[in-house]
PDB file of C-alpha atoms in Angstrom:
ATOM      1  CA  MET A1033     134.306  37.499 141.426  1.00 64.00           C
ATOM      2  CA  ALA A1034     131.051  38.882 142.822  1.00 87.00           C
ATOM      3  CA  LEU A1035     129.789  42.693 142.085  1.00 94.00           C
ATOM      4  CA  ILE A1036     130.952  43.417 138.736  1.00 95.00           C
ATOM      5  CA  ALA A1037     129.529  47.656 138.550  1.00 95.00           C
ATOM      6  CA  ILE A1038     129.492  48.917 135.106  1.00 95.00           C
ATOM      7  CA  ALA A1039     130.253  52.740 134.399  1.00 93.00           C
ATOM      8  CA  ALA A1040     130.854  55.382 132.484  1.00 90.00           C
ATOM      9  CA  ASP A1041     131.981  59.127 132.710  1.00 79.00           C
ATOM     10  CA  LYS A1042     129.718  60.624 130.301  1.00 72.00           C
ATOM     11  CA  GLY A1043     127.157  60.944 126.897  1.00 64.00           C
ATOM     12  CA  SER A1044     125.361  57.715 125.866  1.00 62.00           C
ATOM     13  CA  PRO A1045     128.451  55.135 125.135  1.00 73.00           C
ATOM     14  CA  GLY A1046     126.707  52.133 126.111  1.00 89.00           C
ATOM     15  CA  VAL A1047     125.956  50.913 129.360  1.00 92.00           C
ATOM     16  CA  THR A1048     122.817  49.756 129.959  1.00 92.00           C
ATOM     17  CA  THR A1049     123.479  46.987 126.128  1.00 93.00           C
ATOM     18  CA  THR A1050     126.654  46.807 127.903  1.00 95.00           C
ATOM     19  CA  ALA A1051     125.291  45.523 131.340  1.00 95.00           C
ATOM     20  CA  LEU A1052     122.266  43.361 129.609  1.00 94.00           C
ATOM     21  CA  ALA A1053     124.986  41.299 126.985  1.00 95.00           C
ATOM     22  CA  LEU A1054     127.018  40.456 130.008  1.00 96.00           C
ATOM     23  CA  ALA A1055     124.448  39.090 132.700  1.00 96.00           C
ATOM     24  CA  ALA A1056     123.172  37.443 129.563  1.00 94.00           C
ATOM     25  CA  VAL A1057     125.983  35.467 129.155  1.00 96.00           C
ATOM     26  CA  TRP A1058     127.887  35.939 132.563  1.00 95.00           C
ATOM     27  CA  PRO A1059     129.399  31.569 133.068  1.00 93.00           C
ATOM     28  CA  ARG A1060     127.649  31.802 136.886  1.00 93.00           C
ATOM     29  CA  ARG A1061     124.164  32.574 137.917  1.00 94.00           C
ATOM     30  CA  ALA A1062     124.331  37.107 137.001  1.00 96.00           C
ATOM     31  CA  LEU A1063     121.188  39.156 138.928  1.00 97.00           C
ATOM     32  CA  LEU A1064     121.204  41.827 136.691  1.00 97.00           C
ATOM     33  CA  ALA A1065     121.351  45.272 139.369  1.00 96.00           C
ATOM     34  CA  GLU A1066     119.610  49.305 137.611  1.00 95.00           C
ATOM     35  CA  THR A1067     122.375  51.311 140.701  1.00 92.00           C
ATOM     36  CA  ASP A1068     122.254  54.298 138.458  1.00 90.00           C
ATOM     37  CA  PRO A1069     120.747  56.819 140.789  1.00 85.00           C
ATOM     38  CA  ALA A1070     119.678  59.166 136.932  1.00 84.00           C
ATOM     39  CA  GLY A1071     117.563  56.062 136.609  1.00 84.00           C
ATOM     40  CA  GLY A1072     117.150  52.741 134.431  1.00 87.00           C
ATOM     41  CA  ASP A1073     115.952  52.281 131.216  1.00 86.00           C
ATOM     42  CA  LEU A1074     114.762  48.363 131.609  1.00 88.00           C
ATOM     43  CA  VAL A1075     111.012  48.681 132.082  1.00 86.00           C
ATOM     44  CA  TYR A1076     110.549  51.205 129.011  1.00 84.00           C
ATOM     45  CA  ARG A1077     113.186  48.902 126.574  1.00 81.00           C
ATOM     46  CA  SER A1078     112.997  45.237 127.975  1.00 83.00           C
ATOM     47  CA  ARG A1079     109.897  43.130 128.993  1.00 80.00           C
ATOM     48  CA  GLY A1080     109.025  40.582 131.402  1.00 81.00           C
ATOM     49  CA  ALA A1081     109.167  36.875 131.968  1.00 79.00           C
ATOM     50  CA  HIS A1082     105.612  37.033 131.085  1.00 79.00           C
ATOM     51  CA  GLY A1083     105.365  38.953 127.789  1.00 76.00           C
ATOM     52  CA  GLY A1084     103.728  41.836 129.606  1.00 83.00           C
ATOM     53  CA  VAL A1085     106.179  45.435 131.010  1.00 87.00           C
ATOM     54  CA  LEU A1086     107.879  45.231 133.919  1.00 90.00           C
ATOM     55  CA  ASP A1087     106.810  46.315 137.457  1.00 91.00           C
ATOM     56  CA  PRO A1088     108.232  49.328 137.958  1.00 91.00           C
ATOM     57  CA  ASN A1089     107.493  50.031 141.554  1.00 90.00           C
ATOM     58  CA  VAL A1090     109.288  46.749 142.439  1.00 93.00           C
ATOM     59  CA  GLY A1091     113.368  46.574 142.331  1.00 93.00           C
ATOM     60  CA  LEU A1092     115.516  49.246 143.844  1.00 92.00           C
ATOM     61  CA  LEU A1093     112.679  51.056 145.155  1.00 89.00           C
ATOM     62  CA  SER A1094     110.880  49.000 146.618  1.00 91.00           C
ATOM     63  CA  LEU A1095     114.203  47.066 148.490  1.00 92.00           C
ATOM     64  CA  ALA A1096     115.467  50.531 149.321  1.00 87.00           C
ATOM     65  CA  ALA A1097     111.819  50.929 151.595  1.00 86.00           C
ATOM     66  CA  THR A1098     113.219  47.747 153.966  1.00 87.00           C
ATOM     67  CA  ALA A1099     116.383  47.787 153.420  1.00 83.00           C
ATOM     68  CA  ARG A1100     115.905  51.070 156.793  1.00 76.00           C
ATOM     69  CA  LYS A1101     116.467  48.620 159.992  1.00 77.00           C
ATOM     70  CA  GLY A1102     118.981  45.932 157.520  1.00 84.00           C
ATOM     71  CA  LEU A1103     120.135  43.599 154.730  1.00 90.00           C
ATOM     72  CA  ALA A1104     121.133  40.243 154.160  1.00 91.00           C
ATOM     73  CA  ALA A1105     121.821  39.071 150.574  1.00 93.00           C
ATOM     74  CA  GLU A1106     118.753  36.852 149.590  1.00 93.00           C
ATOM     75  CA  GLN A1107     116.896  39.803 150.910  1.00 93.00           C
ATOM     76  CA  LEU A1108     117.660  41.057 146.697  1.00 95.00           C
ATOM     77  CA  TRP A1109     115.761  37.832 145.317  1.00 96.00           C
ATOM     78  CA  ASP A1110     111.733  39.353 146.345  1.00 95.00           C
ATOM     79  CA  HIS A1111     112.430  42.252 144.702  1.00 95.00           C
ATOM     80  CA  ALA A1112     113.994  41.372 141.822  1.00 96.00           C
ATOM     81  CA  GLN A1113     111.836  40.802 138.020  1.00 95.00           C
ATOM     82  CA  PRO A1114     112.918  38.445 135.160  1.00 93.00           C
ATOM     83  CA  LEU A1115     112.584  38.860 132.104  1.00 90.00           C
ATOM     84  CA  ASN A1116     111.482  37.327 128.535  1.00 83.00           C
ATOM     85  CA  GLY A1117     114.992  35.146 128.648  1.00 81.00           C
ATOM     86  CA  GLY A1118     115.146  34.283 132.141  1.00 87.00           C
ATOM     87  CA  LEU A1119     116.772  36.432 133.439  1.00 92.00           C
ATOM     88  CA  ASP A1120     117.032  37.563 136.638  1.00 95.00           C
ATOM     89  CA  VAL A1121     117.029  41.504 136.963  1.00 96.00           C
ATOM     90  CA  LEU A1122     115.821  44.351 139.789  1.00 96.00           C
ATOM     91  CA  VAL A1123     115.196  46.957 138.036  1.00 94.00           C
ATOM     92  CA  GLY A1124     116.057  51.633 138.786  1.00 90.00           C
ATOM     93  CA  ILE A1125     114.583  53.700 140.585  1.00 88.00           C
ATOM     94  CA  GLY A1126     112.581  55.498 138.143  1.00 82.00           C
ATOM     95  CA  GLY A1127     114.804  58.688 138.183  1.00 78.00           C
ATOM     96  CA  ALA A1128     116.965  61.395 139.904  1.00 72.00           C
ATOM     97  CA  GLU A1129     113.706  62.752 141.902  1.00 75.00           C
ATOM     98  CA  GLN A1130     114.437  59.138 143.480  1.00 78.00           C
ATOM     99  CA  ALA A1131     117.981  59.094 145.109  1.00 75.00           C
ATOM    100  CA  ALA A1132     116.722  61.077 146.836  1.00 72.00           C
ATOM    101  CA  GLY A1133     115.635  58.568 149.442  1.00 73.00           C
ATOM    102  CA  LEU A1134     118.878  56.231 148.656  1.00 78.00           C
ATOM    103  CA  THR A1135     120.629  58.117 150.220  1.00 76.00           C
ATOM    104  CA  GLY A1136     122.534  56.224 152.660  1.00 79.00           C
ATOM    105  CA  LEU A1137     121.843  53.674 150.835  1.00 85.00           C
ATOM    106  CA  TRP A1138     124.856  52.816 148.393  1.00 87.00           C
ATOM    107  CA  PRO A1139     127.377  50.893 150.472  1.00 88.00           C
ATOM    108  CA  MET A1140     124.365  48.852 151.911  1.00 90.00           C
ATOM    109  CA  LEU A1141     123.754  47.934 148.845  1.00 91.00           C
ATOM    110  CA  GLY A1142     127.038  47.737 148.170  1.00 92.00           C
ATOM    111  CA  GLN A1143     127.710  45.236 150.570  1.00 93.00           C
ATOM    112  CA  ALA A1144     124.871  42.868 150.034  1.00 94.00           C
ATOM    113  CA  PHE A1145     125.714  42.628 146.477  1.00 95.00           C
ATOM    114  CA  ALA A1146     129.168  41.454 147.437  1.00 93.00           C
ATOM    115  CA  THR A1147     127.959  38.823 149.189  1.00 94.00           C
ATOM    116  CA  LEU A1148     125.116  37.170 146.977  1.00 95.00           C
ATOM    117  CA  ALA A1149     127.689  35.348 144.996  1.00 90.00           C
ATOM    118  CA  GLU A1150     128.430  33.885 148.434  1.00 90.00           C
ATOM    119  CA  SER A1151     125.034  32.734 149.607  1.00 88.00           C
ATOM    120  CA  PRO A1152     123.566  29.286 150.464  1.00 86.00           C
ATOM    121  CA  ASN A1153     120.769  30.338 148.937  1.00 82.00           C
ATOM    122  CA  GLY A1154     120.522  32.290 146.025  1.00 89.00           C
ATOM    123  CA  ALA A1155     123.335  32.495 145.821  1.00 93.00           C
ATOM    124  CA  ALA A1156     124.816  34.506 141.871  1.00 95.00           C
ATOM    125  CA  ASP A1157     126.932  37.570 141.137  1.00 95.00           C
ATOM    126  CA  VAL A1158     125.580  41.119 140.164  1.00 97.00           C
ATOM    127  CA  ILE A1159     126.136  42.968 137.430  1.00 97.00           C
ATOM    128  CA  ALA A1160     125.768  46.331 137.709  1.00 96.00           C
ATOM    129  CA  ASP A1161     124.034  49.261 135.582  1.00 95.00           C
ATOM    130  CA  CYS A1162     125.949  52.247 137.982  1.00 92.00           C
ATOM    131  CA  GLY A1163     125.346  54.603 134.710  1.00 90.00           C
ATOM    132  CA  ARG A1164     127.213  57.441 134.711  1.00 87.00           C
ATOM    133  CA  ILE A1165     130.014  58.195 137.043  1.00 83.00           C
ATOM    134  CA  GLY A1166     131.462  61.641 138.783  1.00 76.00           C
ATOM    135  CA  GLY A1167     133.332  62.837 141.250  1.00 67.00           C
ATOM    136  CA  ASP A1168     130.251  63.094 143.424  1.00 72.00           C
ATOM    137  CA  THR A1169     128.999  60.427 142.726  1.00 75.00           C
ATOM    138  CA  PRO A1170     126.066  58.934 145.197  1.00 76.00           C
ATOM    139  CA  ALA A1171     126.725  54.839 144.109  1.00 77.00           C
ATOM    140  CA  LEU A1172     130.595  55.543 144.951  1.00 81.00           C
ATOM    141  CA  GLY A1173     129.692  54.340 148.719  1.00 83.00           C
ATOM    142  CA  MET A1174     128.848  51.061 146.325  1.00 89.00           C
ATOM    143  CA  LEU A1175     132.002  50.537 144.296  1.00 89.00           C
ATOM    144  CA  SER A1176     134.370  50.039 147.115  1.00 88.00           C
ATOM    145  CA  HIS A1177     132.636  46.750 147.719  1.00 92.00           C
ATOM    146  CA  ALA A1178     133.385  45.709 143.971  1.00 93.00           C
ATOM    147  CA  ALA A1179     135.413  42.489 142.728  1.00 92.00           C
ATOM    148  CA  LEU A1180     135.506  45.388 139.298  1.00 94.00           C
ATOM    149  CA  VAL A1181     134.741  48.486 138.124  1.00 94.00           C
ATOM    150  CA  LEU A1182     134.464  48.488 134.645  1.00 95.00           C
ATOM    151  CA  LEU A1183     134.302  51.835 132.996  1.00 95.00           C
ATOM    152  CA  ILE A1184     133.011  52.325 129.553  1.00 95.00           C
ATOM    153  CA  ALA A1185     134.141  53.620 125.723  1.00 93.00           C
ATOM    154  CA  ARG A1186     133.450  55.086 123.065  1.00 91.00           C
ATOM    155  CA  THR A1187     136.337  54.890 120.233  1.00 88.00           C
ATOM    156  CA  GLU A1188     137.023  58.712 119.402  1.00 88.00           C
ATOM    157  CA  ALA A1189     139.456  61.213 120.941  1.00 87.00           C
ATOM    158  CA  GLU A1190     137.740  62.969 123.159  1.00 89.00           C
ATOM    159  CA  HIS A1191     136.144  60.194 124.128  1.00 88.00           C
ATOM    160  CA  LEU A1192     139.171  57.640 125.243  1.00 89.00           C
ATOM    161  CA  ALA A1193     140.375  60.892 126.891  1.00 89.00           C
ATOM    162  CA  ARG A1194     137.734  61.009 129.320  1.00 89.00           C
ATOM    163  CA  VAL A1195     138.060  57.733 130.144  1.00 90.00           C
ATOM    164  CA  ARG A1196     141.526  57.805 131.060  1.00 90.00           C
ATOM    165  CA  ASP A1197     140.466  61.087 133.255  1.00 90.00           C
ATOM    166  CA  ARG A1198     137.359  58.850 135.041  1.00 89.00           C
ATOM    167  CA  ALA A1199     140.262  56.143 135.689  1.00 89.00           C
ATOM    168  CA  GLY A1200     142.292  57.760 136.631  1.00 89.00           C
ATOM    169  CA  ALA A1201     140.122  59.897 139.796  1.00 88.00           C
ATOM    170  CA  LEU A1202     138.171  56.465 140.287  1.00 89.00           C
ATOM    171  CA  SER A1203     141.772  55.394 141.038  1.00 87.00           C
ATOM    172  CA  ALA A1204     142.465  57.604 143.469  1.00 86.00           C
ATOM    173  CA  LYS A1205     139.290  57.418 145.096  1.00 86.00           C
ATOM    174  CA  LEU A1206     139.362  54.217 145.714  1.00 85.00           C
ATOM    175  CA  HIS A1207     143.390  53.186 146.083  1.00 82.00           C
ATOM    176  CA  GLY A1208     144.161  56.196 146.951  1.00 77.00           C
ATOM    177  CA  SER A1209     147.049  58.686 145.471  1.00 64.00           C
ATOM    178  CA  GLN A1210     149.138  55.877 144.555  1.00 59.00           C
ATOM    179  CA  ARG A1211     150.239  56.118 140.886  1.00 57.00           C
ATOM    180  CA  GLY A1212     150.987  53.183 137.607  1.00 54.00           C
ATOM    181  CA  ALA A1213     151.047  49.971 139.427  1.00 51.00           C
ATOM    182  CA  ALA A1214     147.523  48.836 138.459  1.00 44.00           C
ATOM    183  CA  ALA A1215     147.799  45.157 140.051  1.00 45.00           C
ATOM    184  CA  LEU A1216     148.087  47.621 143.270  1.00 53.00           C
ATOM    185  CA  GLY A1217     144.720  48.695 143.682  1.00 72.00           C
ATOM    186  CA  TYR A1218     141.653  47.254 144.269  1.00 82.00           C
ATOM    187  CA  PRO A1219     139.250  46.894 143.806  1.00 89.00           C
ATOM    188  CA  PRO A1220     140.489  47.195 139.864  1.00 91.00           C
ATOM    189  CA  ILE A1221     139.280  49.159 137.164  1.00 92.00           C
ATOM    190  CA  GLY A1222     139.610  47.477 133.943  1.00 93.00           C
ATOM    191  CA  VAL A1223     137.750  50.104 130.683  1.00 94.00           C
ATOM    192  CA  VAL A1224     135.460  48.048 128.343  1.00 95.00           C
ATOM    193  CA  LEU A1225     135.609  49.759 124.248  1.00 94.00           C
ATOM    194  CA  ILE A1226     133.051  49.766 122.348  1.00 93.00           C
ATOM    195  CA  SER A1227     134.727  48.890 118.379  1.00 89.00           C
ATOM    196  CA  ASP A1228     133.542  48.662 115.256  1.00 85.00           C
ATOM    197  CA  PRO A1229     135.037  45.069 114.904  1.00 78.00           C
ATOM    198  CA  GLY A1230     137.759  45.550 111.887  1.00 76.00           C
ATOM    199  CA  HIS A1231     139.564  48.307 114.303  1.00 76.00           C
ATOM    200  CA  SER A1232     138.656  47.060 118.087  1.00 80.00           C
ATOM    201  CA  ALA A1233     142.272  45.158 118.167  1.00 83.00           C
ATOM    202  CA  ARG A1234     144.213  48.272 117.352  1.00 86.00           C
ATOM    203  CA  ILE A1235     142.318  50.409 119.200  1.00 87.00           C
ATOM    204  CA  ALA A1236     142.649  48.716 121.854  1.00 89.00           C
ATOM    205  CA  ALA A1237     146.377  48.566 122.081  1.00 90.00           C
ATOM    206  CA  GLN A1238     146.484  52.306 121.731  1.00 89.00           C
ATOM    207  CA  ALA A1239     144.458  53.226 124.161  1.00 90.00           C
ATOM    208  CA  ASN A1240     146.385  50.573 126.389  1.00 90.00           C
ATOM    209  CA  GLU A1241     149.427  52.322 125.811  1.00 91.00           C
ATOM    210  CA  MET A1242     147.739  55.480 126.595  1.00 91.00           C
ATOM    211  CA  LEU A1243     146.947  54.116 130.337  1.00 90.00           C
ATOM    212  CA  VAL A1244     150.047  52.762 130.594  1.00 89.00           C
ATOM    213  CA  ALA A1245     151.758  56.297 129.442  1.00 90.00           C
ATOM    214  CA  SER A1246     149.499  58.351 131.816  1.00 88.00           C
ATOM    215  CA  GLN A1247     150.371  55.873 134.955  1.00 87.00           C
ATOM    216  CA  ILE A1248     146.757  54.974 135.457  1.00 86.00           C
ATOM    217  CA  ALA A1249     145.425  51.530 137.657  1.00 81.00           C
ATOM    218  CA  ALA A1250     143.419  50.866 134.877  1.00 89.00           C
ATOM    219  CA  ARG A1251     143.904  48.499 131.784  1.00 90.00           C
ATOM    220  CA  VAL A1252     141.722  48.158 128.501  1.00 93.00           C
ATOM    221  CA  VAL A1253     139.228  43.912 129.106  1.00 93.00           C
ATOM    222  CA  GLY A1254     138.074  43.703 125.957  1.00 92.00           C
ATOM    223  CA  THR A1255     135.750  45.516 123.982  1.00 94.00           C
ATOM    224  CA  LEU A1256     132.707  45.311 122.245  1.00 94.00           C
ATOM    225  CA  ALA A1257     131.347  45.040 119.371  1.00 93.00           C
ATOM    226  CA  HIS A1258     129.317  48.478 118.202  1.00 91.00           C
ATOM    227  CA  ASP A1259     126.160  46.523 117.264  1.00 91.00           C
ATOM    228  CA  GLN A1260     123.122  48.799 116.580  1.00 90.00           C
ATOM    229  CA  ALA A1261     121.194  45.120 115.669  1.00 89.00           C
ATOM    230  CA  GLY A1262     121.824  42.931 118.031  1.00 89.00           C
ATOM    231  CA  ALA A1263     121.948  45.549 120.521  1.00 88.00           C
ATOM    232  CA  GLU A1264     117.655  46.028 119.102  1.00 86.00           C
ATOM    233  CA  MET A1265     117.540  41.983 119.107  1.00 86.00           C
ATOM    234  CA  LEU A1266     119.067  42.223 122.667  1.00 86.00           C
ATOM    235  CA  GLY A1267     115.504  44.444 124.205  1.00 79.00           C
ATOM    236  CA  GLY A1268     113.382  42.319 122.543  1.00 77.00           C
ATOM    237  CA  ARG A1269     112.949  45.408 119.805  1.00 77.00           C
ATOM    238  CA  ARG A1270     113.323  43.197 116.674  1.00 83.00           C
ATOM    239  CA  ARG A1271     114.029  39.012 115.429  1.00 86.00           C
ATOM    240  CA  GLY A1272     116.590  37.117 114.706  1.00 86.00           C
ATOM    241  CA  ARG A1273     119.851  35.256 116.209  1.00 90.00           C
ATOM    242  CA  LEU A1274     120.430  37.241 119.348  1.00 88.00           C
ATOM    243  CA  ASP A1275     123.550  34.106 119.531  1.00 88.00           C
ATOM    244  CA  LYS A1276     124.569  34.820 116.538  1.00 90.00           C
ATOM    245  CA  SER A1277     124.994  38.127 117.001  1.00 93.00           C
ATOM    246  CA  LEU A1278     128.526  40.610 117.040  1.00 93.00           C
ATOM    247  CA  LEU A1279     127.239  42.012 120.402  1.00 94.00           C
ATOM    248  CA  ILE A1280     126.393  38.547 121.916  1.00 95.00           C
ATOM    249  CA  ARG A1281     129.454  36.595 120.409  1.00 95.00           C
ATOM    250  CA  SER A1282     131.732  40.000 121.573  1.00 95.00           C
ATOM    251  CA  ALA A1283     130.918  39.830 124.895  1.00 96.00           C
ATOM    252  CA  ARG A1284     130.766  36.501 125.207  1.00 95.00           C
ATOM    253  CA  GLN A1285     134.517  36.936 125.262  1.00 94.00           C
ATOM    254  CA  ILE A1286     134.753  39.660 127.893  1.00 94.00           C
ATOM    255  CA  ALA A1287     133.367  37.236 129.973  1.00 94.00           C
ATOM    256  CA  ALA A1288     135.090  34.641 129.151  1.00 93.00           C
ATOM    257  CA  ASP A1289     138.086  37.411 129.611  1.00 91.00           C
ATOM    258  CA  VAL A1290     137.649  37.983 133.227  1.00 90.00           C
ATOM    259  CA  PRO A1291     138.156  35.262 135.224  1.00 84.00           C
ATOM    260  CA  GLN A1292     141.089  34.768 133.662  1.00 83.00           C
ATOM    261  CA  ARG A1293     143.128  37.698 134.535  1.00 84.00           C
ATOM    262  CA  TYR A1294     141.148  39.568 137.545  1.00 78.00           C
ATOM    263  CA  GLY A1295     140.877  35.307 139.108  1.00 70.00           C
ATOM    264  CA  VAL A1296     139.282  32.046 139.929  1.00 49.00           C
ATOM    265  CA  PHE A1297     135.616  32.105 140.844  1.00 57.00           C
ATOM    266  CA  ARG A1298     135.792  33.051 144.754  1.00 53.00           C
TER     267      ARG A1298
END
């Protein structure tokens, strides 16, 4: 694995929380990258390793200013900041107005993310929070470099219908017009459902049946617990045993299943 891109269709299904939780429990060193063209949230939600706020000017914005003549994977670390707890993060842009300055950077950024795992200096997998994606999102230029694209959805009927349609549209863009055989498409597309733990297995099975029946090249990877208390602990807004939370326990299961389902780490 190298680049794991996490995104959603619309609404607020918890992309940032999912990306943060998976990066926190990832079995190898990880860099969490905020690549949402609409702007990142971590400068408002998380604390730096020093206990203070993150610097909004050090991250994707500063990286874009230095990458006009090329971008080596090792340069990513020059623009990363450590969160409280040790996870390194590449802070996103402040809002959609700044996205214009990243035009043309997305494919180059995807290539750097994809090759960071093979870097002789500071190798890591990249967990990218891509926010909401549509047919015209500039981040599509980055997704073609991903080892895996994960779409996040809640379990209400309208959310499942939207993720089915988004998975189909995204598969057509990334894989071409062929339908049905999920294993043939690269990068593969997975779905993570945000679910109450007691119903997760049944809903995941139903969602998979829907994807198969629709001949969509995507499958449910797992379910992440809908755990508000755990999300608040993860963001540093509540005290408690984060490692015992339903959120982190379910994130660990997904992080363990992904390498087995999609192949060993490369």
